[in-house]
XYZ file of C-alpha atoms in Angstrom:
553
model
C -27.849 -46.111 -11.282
C -29.551 -47.590 -8.285
C -31.585 -45.538 -5.770
C -29.173 -46.382 -3.061
C -26.178 -45.207 -5.113
C -27.932 -42.042 -6.114
C -28.579 -41.171 -2.420
C -24.790 -41.209 -1.676
C -23.689 -39.171 -4.746
C -22.032 -36.007 -3.637
C -23.592 -32.571 -4.305
C -21.252 -30.354 -6.269
C -23.265 -27.157 -6.432
C -24.148 -26.270 -2.935
C -22.703 -22.785 -3.165
C -24.412 -22.076 -6.397
C -27.724 -23.258 -4.965
C -27.166 -21.125 -1.779
C -26.400 -18.147 -3.989
C -29.695 -18.440 -5.791
C -31.604 -18.661 -2.448
C -29.760 -15.606 -1.163
C -30.487 -13.477 -4.133
C -34.099 -14.654 -4.211
C -34.569 -13.564 -0.671
C -33.560 -10.026 -1.719
C -35.415 -9.800 -4.894
C -38.347 -7.736 -3.628
C -35.922 -5.037 -2.484
C -34.519 -4.469 -6.031
C -35.423 -3.781 -9.597
C -33.443 -6.401 -11.492
C -29.837 -5.790 -10.344
C -30.579 -2.260 -9.009
C -31.247 -2.175 -5.215
C -33.675 0.474 -3.965
C -31.279 2.638 -1.964
C -33.488 3.070 1.096
C -33.800 -0.793 1.291
C -30.062 -1.532 1.175
C -29.960 -2.632 4.846
C -32.758 -5.115 4.183
C -30.866 -6.457 1.217
C -27.747 -6.966 3.372
C -29.695 -8.746 6.123
C -31.316 -10.954 3.384
C -28.212 -12.067 1.522
C -25.624 -12.180 4.313
C -25.644 -15.275 6.690
C -24.144 -15.392 10.197
C -20.547 -16.630 9.970
C -20.079 -15.488 6.452
C -16.685 -14.283 5.142
C -17.399 -10.691 3.974
C -14.879 -8.927 1.758
C -15.460 -5.241 2.380
C -13.544 -2.986 0.044
C -11.454 -0.791 2.236
C -8.480 0.030 -0.041
C -5.430 2.163 0.733
C -7.510 5.120 -0.542
C -11.044 4.366 -1.679
C -13.697 3.036 0.697
C -17.068 1.339 0.023
C -18.373 3.567 2.803
C -22.116 3.498 1.976
C -21.982 -0.216 2.229
C -19.907 -0.269 5.408
C -22.063 2.406 7.130
C -25.161 0.470 6.184
C -23.757 -2.865 7.307
C -22.796 -1.369 10.680
C -26.340 -0.300 11.152
C -27.873 -3.891 10.610
C -29.404 -5.892 13.243
C -26.800 -7.979 15.137
C -29.599 -10.600 15.831
C -29.753 -11.234 12.195
C -26.154 -10.633 11.219
C -23.454 -11.769 13.660
C -20.076 -13.606 13.859
C -19.098 -12.282 10.459
C -15.558 -12.840 9.370
C -14.372 -9.536 7.804
C -11.739 -9.446 5.090
C -10.687 -5.772 4.754
C -7.464 -4.615 3.096
C -7.278 -1.281 4.898
C -9.262 -0.735 8.155
C -9.598 2.955 7.758
C -13.077 3.952 8.830
C -14.802 4.094 12.181
C -17.590 1.787 11.148
C -15.169 -0.904 10.219
C -14.582 -1.362 13.901
C -18.183 -0.476 14.907
C -19.074 -3.803 13.224
C -17.250 -5.591 15.988
C -18.485 -3.340 18.855
C -22.048 -3.914 17.740
C -21.576 -7.633 17.630
C -22.114 -7.989 13.883
C -18.484 -9.226 13.232
C -16.027 -11.151 15.415
C -13.033 -11.986 13.298
C -10.874 -9.853 11.103
C -8.073 -10.374 8.452
C -6.500 -7.156 7.297
C -3.341 -5.686 5.748
C -3.327 -2.128 7.176
C -5.098 -0.154 9.864
C -3.180 3.076 10.185
C -6.088 5.542 10.905
C -7.658 3.052 13.371
C -4.453 1.549 14.722
C -4.965 2.723 18.319
C -8.654 1.708 18.488
C -8.057 -1.676 16.833
C -5.338 -2.429 19.410
C -7.720 -1.660 22.239
C -10.398 -3.883 20.663
C -7.926 -6.744 20.226
C -6.770 -6.355 23.883
C -10.271 -6.646 25.244
C -11.178 -9.571 23.001
C -13.790 -7.738 20.815
C -11.767 -8.382 17.667
C -10.102 -11.668 16.894
C -7.272 -11.168 14.356
C -6.737 -13.853 11.775
C -3.608 -12.394 10.452
C -2.041 -9.124 9.432
C -1.201 -9.652 5.827
C 0.479 -7.871 3.052
C -2.017 -6.769 0.355
C -1.004 -9.399 -2.162
C -1.074 -12.065 0.593
C -4.585 -11.174 1.679
C -6.085 -11.064 -1.860
C -4.187 -14.305 -2.772
C -5.874 -16.060 0.170
C -9.233 -14.946 -1.209
C -8.830 -17.596 -3.828
C -7.458 -20.209 -1.561
C -8.695 -20.422 2.022
C -10.287 -17.116 2.652
C -12.906 -17.364 -0.074
C -15.523 -14.603 0.323
C -19.262 -15.488 0.538
C -20.005 -11.755 0.061
C -18.099 -8.862 -1.656
C -18.992 -5.317 -0.900
C -17.159 -3.049 -3.278
C -17.470 0.377 -4.890
C -17.332 1.858 -8.463
C -17.451 5.251 -9.990
C -20.464 4.306 -12.255
C -22.547 1.361 -13.117
C -25.333 0.625 -15.573
C -28.506 -1.429 -15.011
C -26.765 -4.570 -16.275
C -24.070 -4.380 -13.528
C -21.241 -3.226 -15.776
C -18.835 -1.173 -13.757
C -16.524 1.862 -14.396
C -13.962 2.099 -11.655
C -11.850 4.711 -13.423
C -8.657 5.982 -11.900
C -9.317 4.303 -8.601
C -9.771 0.727 -9.704
C -7.280 -0.347 -6.962
C -8.324 -3.703 -5.404
C -11.863 -3.981 -6.918
C -11.145 -6.546 -9.700
C -9.467 -9.199 -7.532
C -12.159 -8.980 -4.771
C -14.897 -9.236 -7.321
C -13.250 -12.063 -9.279
C -12.515 -14.065 -6.115
C -16.047 -13.799 -5.065
C -18.015 -14.129 -8.404
C -16.164 -17.223 -9.594
C -16.724 -19.131 -6.379
C -20.519 -18.441 -6.264
C -20.413 -15.609 -3.674
C -22.600 -12.503 -3.912
C -21.134 -9.293 -5.254
C -22.839 -6.129 -4.244
C -21.568 -2.761 -5.567
C -22.142 0.815 -4.487
C -21.799 3.192 -7.420
C -21.449 6.899 -7.397
C -24.023 7.119 -10.216
C -26.199 4.827 -12.337
C -25.922 5.676 -15.963
C -27.816 4.601 -19.137
C -26.836 1.760 -21.399
C -23.692 2.563 -23.358
C -22.852 5.595 -21.307
C -20.006 4.167 -19.221
C -16.626 5.681 -20.245
C -15.273 2.181 -20.340
C -16.179 -1.149 -18.764
C -13.677 -2.144 -16.134
C -15.709 -5.026 -14.700
C -18.290 -6.744 -16.684
C -21.938 -7.009 -15.412
C -22.005 -10.842 -15.303
C -19.467 -10.692 -12.393
C -21.974 -8.499 -10.493
C -25.125 -9.385 -8.715
C -26.489 -6.228 -7.169
C -25.784 -2.488 -7.562
C -26.983 0.422 -5.384
C -26.559 4.165 -6.031
C -24.655 5.441 -2.992
C -25.943 8.553 -1.010
C -22.696 10.294 -1.893
C -19.433 9.520 -3.833
C -17.268 6.933 -2.131
C -14.729 8.252 0.303
C -11.343 8.766 -1.192
C -8.223 9.435 1.012
C -5.382 11.553 -0.505
C -2.964 9.180 1.237
C 0.097 9.851 -1.097
C 0.014 13.662 -1.045
C 2.824 15.354 0.955
C 2.834 19.088 1.210
C 6.471 20.264 0.454
C 6.148 22.748 3.257
C 6.552 19.752 5.649
C 9.971 18.927 4.199
C 12.821 20.122 6.335
C 16.689 20.154 6.145
C 17.066 16.669 7.543
C 14.805 15.281 4.966
C 16.760 17.011 2.245
C 20.122 15.902 3.615
C 18.798 12.268 3.664
C 17.628 12.727 0.074
C 21.050 14.021 -1.131
C 22.899 11.115 0.551
C 20.433 8.582 -0.928
C 20.959 10.073 -4.476
C 24.743 9.962 -4.152
C 25.194 6.839 -2.091
C 22.479 4.518 -3.443
C 20.725 5.779 -6.603
C 23.880 6.932 -8.451
C 26.080 4.221 -6.992
C 23.878 1.311 -7.902
C 22.269 2.844 -11.108
C 18.681 2.416 -9.875
C 16.411 2.714 -12.855
C 13.128 1.031 -11.690
C 11.836 1.743 -8.148
C 9.083 2.349 -5.655
C 8.961 5.126 -3.118
C 7.118 4.631 0.068
C 5.076 7.622 1.235
C 6.929 10.073 3.499
C 8.679 13.396 3.546
C 12.091 11.923 2.961
C 11.097 10.111 -0.234
C 9.096 13.277 -1.186
C 12.317 15.220 -0.780
C 14.169 12.791 -3.131
C 11.460 13.433 -5.809
C 11.715 17.145 -5.368
C 15.547 17.353 -5.699
C 15.720 15.168 -8.778
C 15.267 18.272 -11.102
C 17.850 20.258 -9.115
C 20.443 18.288 -7.209
C 20.017 15.307 -9.506
C 20.562 17.568 -12.610
C 23.652 18.945 -11.040
C 25.027 15.384 -10.600
C 24.261 14.479 -14.263
C 21.898 11.756 -13.355
C 18.996 12.511 -15.680
C 18.355 9.503 -18.001
C 20.515 7.283 -15.867
C 18.349 6.725 -12.781
C 14.623 6.787 -11.728
C 13.022 6.166 -15.091
C 10.375 3.500 -14.348
C 8.176 3.589 -11.316
C 5.735 1.487 -9.384
C 4.004 4.390 -7.685
C 0.684 6.210 -7.116
C 0.557 9.598 -8.856
C 2.484 11.513 -6.227
C 2.039 15.205 -6.684
C 5.646 15.696 -5.498
C 6.856 13.799 -8.584
C 5.266 16.373 -10.965
C 8.399 18.461 -11.262
C 10.497 15.429 -12.117
C 7.982 14.359 -14.680
C 7.760 17.763 -16.206
C 11.586 17.950 -16.342
C 11.770 14.708 -18.377
C 13.101 12.305 -15.716
C 10.216 9.895 -15.656
C 9.341 7.466 -18.473
C 6.564 5.367 -16.976
C 4.617 5.090 -13.762
C 2.262 2.117 -13.006
C 0.045 2.810 -10.071
C -1.584 0.983 -7.144
C -4.401 3.510 -7.046
C -5.243 7.113 -8.071
C -4.627 10.184 -6.009
C -7.138 12.960 -5.358
C -6.703 15.975 -7.459
C -4.293 14.326 -10.031
C -7.003 13.097 -12.445
C -6.588 15.833 -15.105
C -2.846 15.840 -14.848
C -2.705 12.021 -15.270
C -4.986 12.170 -18.230
C -2.840 14.800 -19.944
C 0.348 12.525 -19.612
C -0.653 9.247 -21.236
C 2.957 8.488 -22.264
C 3.894 8.356 -18.569
C 0.779 6.748 -16.908
C -1.216 3.725 -17.792
C -4.461 5.302 -19.035
C -7.480 3.863 -20.735
C -8.868 4.992 -24.057
C -11.239 7.216 -22.082
C -8.198 9.116 -20.719
C -8.480 8.023 -17.107
C -5.915 6.097 -15.197
C -6.161 2.297 -14.860
C -4.739 1.355 -11.454
C -4.436 -2.149 -10.030
C -3.013 -2.725 -6.643
C -2.209 -6.391 -6.928
C -0.580 -6.063 -10.298
C 1.474 -3.033 -9.146
C 2.426 -4.825 -5.884
C 3.632 -7.711 -7.990
C 5.665 -5.233 -10.153
C 7.001 -3.789 -6.881
C 7.966 -7.359 -5.793
C 9.570 -8.631 -8.986
C 10.067 -5.875 -11.618
C 11.811 -3.061 -9.815
C 15.424 -2.520 -8.778
C 14.724 -0.893 -5.465
C 12.181 -0.296 -2.726
C 12.767 2.539 -0.311
C 10.550 3.221 2.659
C 10.477 4.134 6.279
C 9.412 2.647 9.659
C 8.591 3.545 13.150
C 10.969 1.164 14.904
C 14.232 -0.661 13.942
C 16.265 -3.012 16.073
C 19.977 -3.713 15.902
C 19.528 -6.451 13.301
C 17.500 -4.003 11.074
C 14.225 -5.841 11.676
C 11.547 -3.129 11.487
C 7.855 -2.561 12.073
C 5.140 0.025 12.143
C 3.325 -1.947 14.848
C 4.256 -0.303 18.138
C 2.904 -0.300 21.718
C -0.740 0.605 21.533
C -0.858 0.760 17.753
C -1.689 -2.193 15.639
C -1.245 -0.393 12.275
C -0.306 -3.246 9.939
C 2.014 -2.644 7.021
C 0.131 -2.739 3.753
C 2.329 -3.561 0.850
C 5.713 -2.791 2.273
C 6.623 -6.489 2.959
C 5.793 -7.347 -0.702
C 8.193 -4.767 -2.044
C 10.522 -4.715 0.859
C 12.208 -8.077 0.392
C 14.506 -9.870 -2.040
C 12.326 -12.258 -4.157
C 14.213 -15.371 -4.847
C 11.950 -16.173 -7.812
C 13.503 -13.222 -9.808
C 15.428 -14.283 -12.984
C 15.903 -11.165 -15.018
C 18.917 -8.917 -14.438
C 19.565 -5.291 -14.291
C 22.629 -3.315 -13.500
C 21.351 -2.394 -10.020
C 20.331 -5.984 -9.256
C 23.650 -7.292 -10.433
C 25.590 -4.695 -8.479
C 24.645 -6.576 -5.328
C 25.525 -9.906 -6.938
C 26.530 -12.674 -4.489
C 27.067 -16.448 -4.491
C 28.934 -18.474 -7.091
C 28.391 -21.063 -9.775
C 24.760 -22.235 -9.920
C 24.021 -20.231 -6.684
C 25.056 -16.872 -8.149
C 22.333 -14.213 -8.309
C 21.712 -10.553 -7.838
C 19.809 -8.875 -5.170
C 17.018 -6.248 -5.001
C 17.824 -3.055 -3.044
C 15.709 -2.742 0.007
C 16.260 0.685 1.633
C 14.948 2.022 4.912
C 15.289 5.843 5.290
C 14.544 7.026 8.870
C 15.461 9.809 11.271
C 17.183 8.604 14.415
C 14.310 9.924 16.572
C 10.624 10.143 15.670
C 8.898 13.564 15.831
C 7.561 12.550 19.346
C 11.110 12.311 20.522
C 11.126 8.569 20.848
C 14.090 6.686 19.437
C 13.573 4.848 16.098
C 16.368 2.446 16.988
C 15.332 0.128 19.853
C 16.666 -2.905 21.612
C 13.560 -4.926 20.968
C 10.679 -4.226 18.629
C 7.268 -3.525 20.311
C 5.809 -5.852 17.607
C 7.056 -8.860 19.625
C 4.992 -8.054 22.753
C 2.087 -6.682 20.730
C 1.958 -9.940 18.732
C 2.187 -12.064 21.848
C -0.561 -10.091 23.643
C -2.796 -10.395 20.445
C -2.354 -14.167 20.327
C -0.373 -14.004 17.086
C 1.738 -17.059 16.119
C 4.436 -14.665 14.794
C 5.303 -11.091 15.730
C 4.007 -8.580 13.147
C 7.470 -7.618 11.723
C 7.078 -5.434 8.637
C 10.519 -5.989 7.007
C 12.964 -8.540 8.172
C 16.535 -7.315 8.780
C 18.149 -9.810 6.466
C 16.255 -8.392 3.572
C 17.399 -4.776 4.222
C 20.394 -3.722 2.144
C 20.728 -0.085 3.135
C 19.643 2.088 5.975
C 19.899 5.941 5.639
C 19.662 8.377 8.580
C 20.724 11.932 8.928
C 24.111 10.623 10.168
C 24.960 8.551 7.129
C 24.322 5.335 5.247
C 24.864 1.703 6.495
C 25.499 -0.696 3.597
C 24.190 -3.707 5.339
C 24.485 -6.050 2.269
C 28.233 -5.811 2.688
C 28.205 -7.146 6.204
C 29.515 -10.668 6.621
C 28.307 -11.103 10.232
C 25.503 -9.981 12.634
C 28.183 -8.162 14.636
C 29.156 -6.102 11.526
C 25.443 -5.329 10.732
C 24.913 -4.125 14.343
C 28.032 -2.044 14.212
C 27.191 -0.433 10.935
C 23.663 0.458 12.173
C 25.050 1.810 15.458
C 27.472 4.045 13.577
C 24.451 5.916 11.954
C 22.055 5.682 14.934
C 22.967 8.995 16.379
C 22.415 9.512 20.210
C 19.833 6.741 20.485
C 20.810 3.884 22.917
C 22.031 1.846 19.921
C 24.119 4.748 18.699
C 25.568 5.441 22.131
C 26.690 1.757 22.200
C 28.821 2.239 19.107
C 32.590 1.684 19.355
C 34.151 4.945 18.296
C 37.203 3.149 17.213
C 35.234 0.998 14.755
C 33.948 3.813 12.633
C 37.048 4.330 10.554
C 37.250 0.501 9.850
C 33.605 0.540 8.883
C 34.100 3.455 6.543
C 37.264 1.898 5.094
C 35.472 -1.461 4.470
C 32.533 0.366 2.788
C 29.936 -0.644 5.386
C 29.271 2.917 6.407
C 29.416 6.231 4.506
C 29.083 9.675 6.075
C 28.065 12.728 4.058
C 31.738 13.709 3.453
C 32.481 10.244 2.147
C 29.680 10.747 -0.363
C 30.852 14.176 -1.310
C 27.635 15.611 -0.057
C 27.895 19.278 0.918
C 25.638 19.489 3.929
C 25.425 23.280 3.632
C 23.290 22.827 0.513
C 20.764 20.749 2.454
C 18.193 23.604 2.587
C 14.741 24.190 1.200
C 16.141 26.161 -1.619
C 17.202 22.867 -3.207
C 13.540 21.762 -3.613
C 12.050 22.141 -7.088
C 8.690 22.949 -5.412
C 8.339 24.333 -1.838
C 4.554 24.358 -1.616
C 1.379 22.805 -3.039
C 0.967 26.007 -5.054
C 4.353 25.429 -6.677
C 3.207 21.942 -7.620
C 0.007 23.295 -9.211
C 2.195 25.810 -11.192
C 4.512 23.058 -12.350
C 1.490 21.097 -13.574
C 0.229 24.040 -15.618
C -2.899 24.175 -13.468
C -3.821 20.498 -14.129
C -3.278 19.397 -10.534
C -6.313 20.318 -8.427
C -5.294 19.584 -4.800
C -7.914 18.736 -2.210
C -9.262 21.671 -0.114
C -7.272 20.775 2.954
C -3.993 21.273 1.021
C -5.070 24.649 -0.475
C -3.171 27.235 1.523
C -3.473 30.217 -0.787
């Protein structure tokens, strides 16, 4: 090879070379892979470069909070213009990064706890939004065009070689680490504890995927996001649950499913051992779940309704209960849950019969969003599960029950259910003429409005008035009429043609409680298998240990 030719040869290992340089600059602040905790800030300033894409683990529940707090305290003269990739923007310092000038661009999936503040920061230009993703979408992009330069994640325990035990709350850690480690990014882990060699209960992530580990100043923050106190369940929730069981679960033989988090779905879980038993549905519905370990599902599990649950993440206080039910949950040999958000989201997309969730706003075409005026909340995994995936090829009775098309175009359909009250607790109507998401998206400079679930994917809508069977509608006019019929005294409901209701009921587009043979007088709290957190503890035989804020006895 000539000298001239060699000079023009491409360099194929620039990222690998840069990684070695980054780690070398931090070496004096660590002992092998173990960072000296009081020098973590110096390590971050040494390995991170301005403009880097930084994947900061902010899951639905667990947060790499020692790393995020330390990053937010770094010098913006050294670290600036970072592009943050955060699944769930849940902590104050996630947005402090932008106010301090350390970060400028954000790609996310959910921002519920920070939804108001992030909307303000977007409005004043402090935060530039790349996109509001679904969880699977964001993590998929990490191996395509959002490849992290740095990953900041958390684990329950680590050893000196960097082997990690993530335990029940594995959640998003594997995909973030893999996307970073195998494209020569730097992986930094905060661990609740550093243990001796051979002392990890199991190895969830091998040490050669990990570059640096620091013992955190306290255990990583864990949000009990999927816990609902049965005391918050009222008669309207119970009525909706009864209608859903009769008019959807029983009618369509729903065996595999996901429940969104909310009081209406918690009510469904808590009437399975009572109302569901009365209907003779045990063994016929609700056997296989893509679901976090909801405490409100304990009575149904103990009553023999549930065969399996694969989880996105763990849930505070459920560790001992889950470990004691290995036939139901996906547990490791050590006894603890193995959760995986991406895998469970894919199960929710392709392997289940039904997704049932809720929303803050819905328009007359059944488009819905939790992004409302002054709140840029995102929507997490709902769009993954809340749509009909055309790639599905296996059939189940529920999927085939919504069969449509003919010949080579014949296929079934996934049930996508929205259960909402006609008015929010604030008194604002759920049904609106135009989603706030349209104006919010425009003002934030988004190419598309942040719609959570598109109306043409929604098959059923449940309110306290009845059920709209939207999959039966043959026109937009029929869809709007069916929604209006169950929209109560909202503006949409008041626009309903009273004369059309009987036709809609006759055609099967709308069912009222009486059509479903639901006795509304039974919609009381006495129908709940558990009426308090204390009842759930009793059902679990004392294995459920609720967080302090839920202990009211």
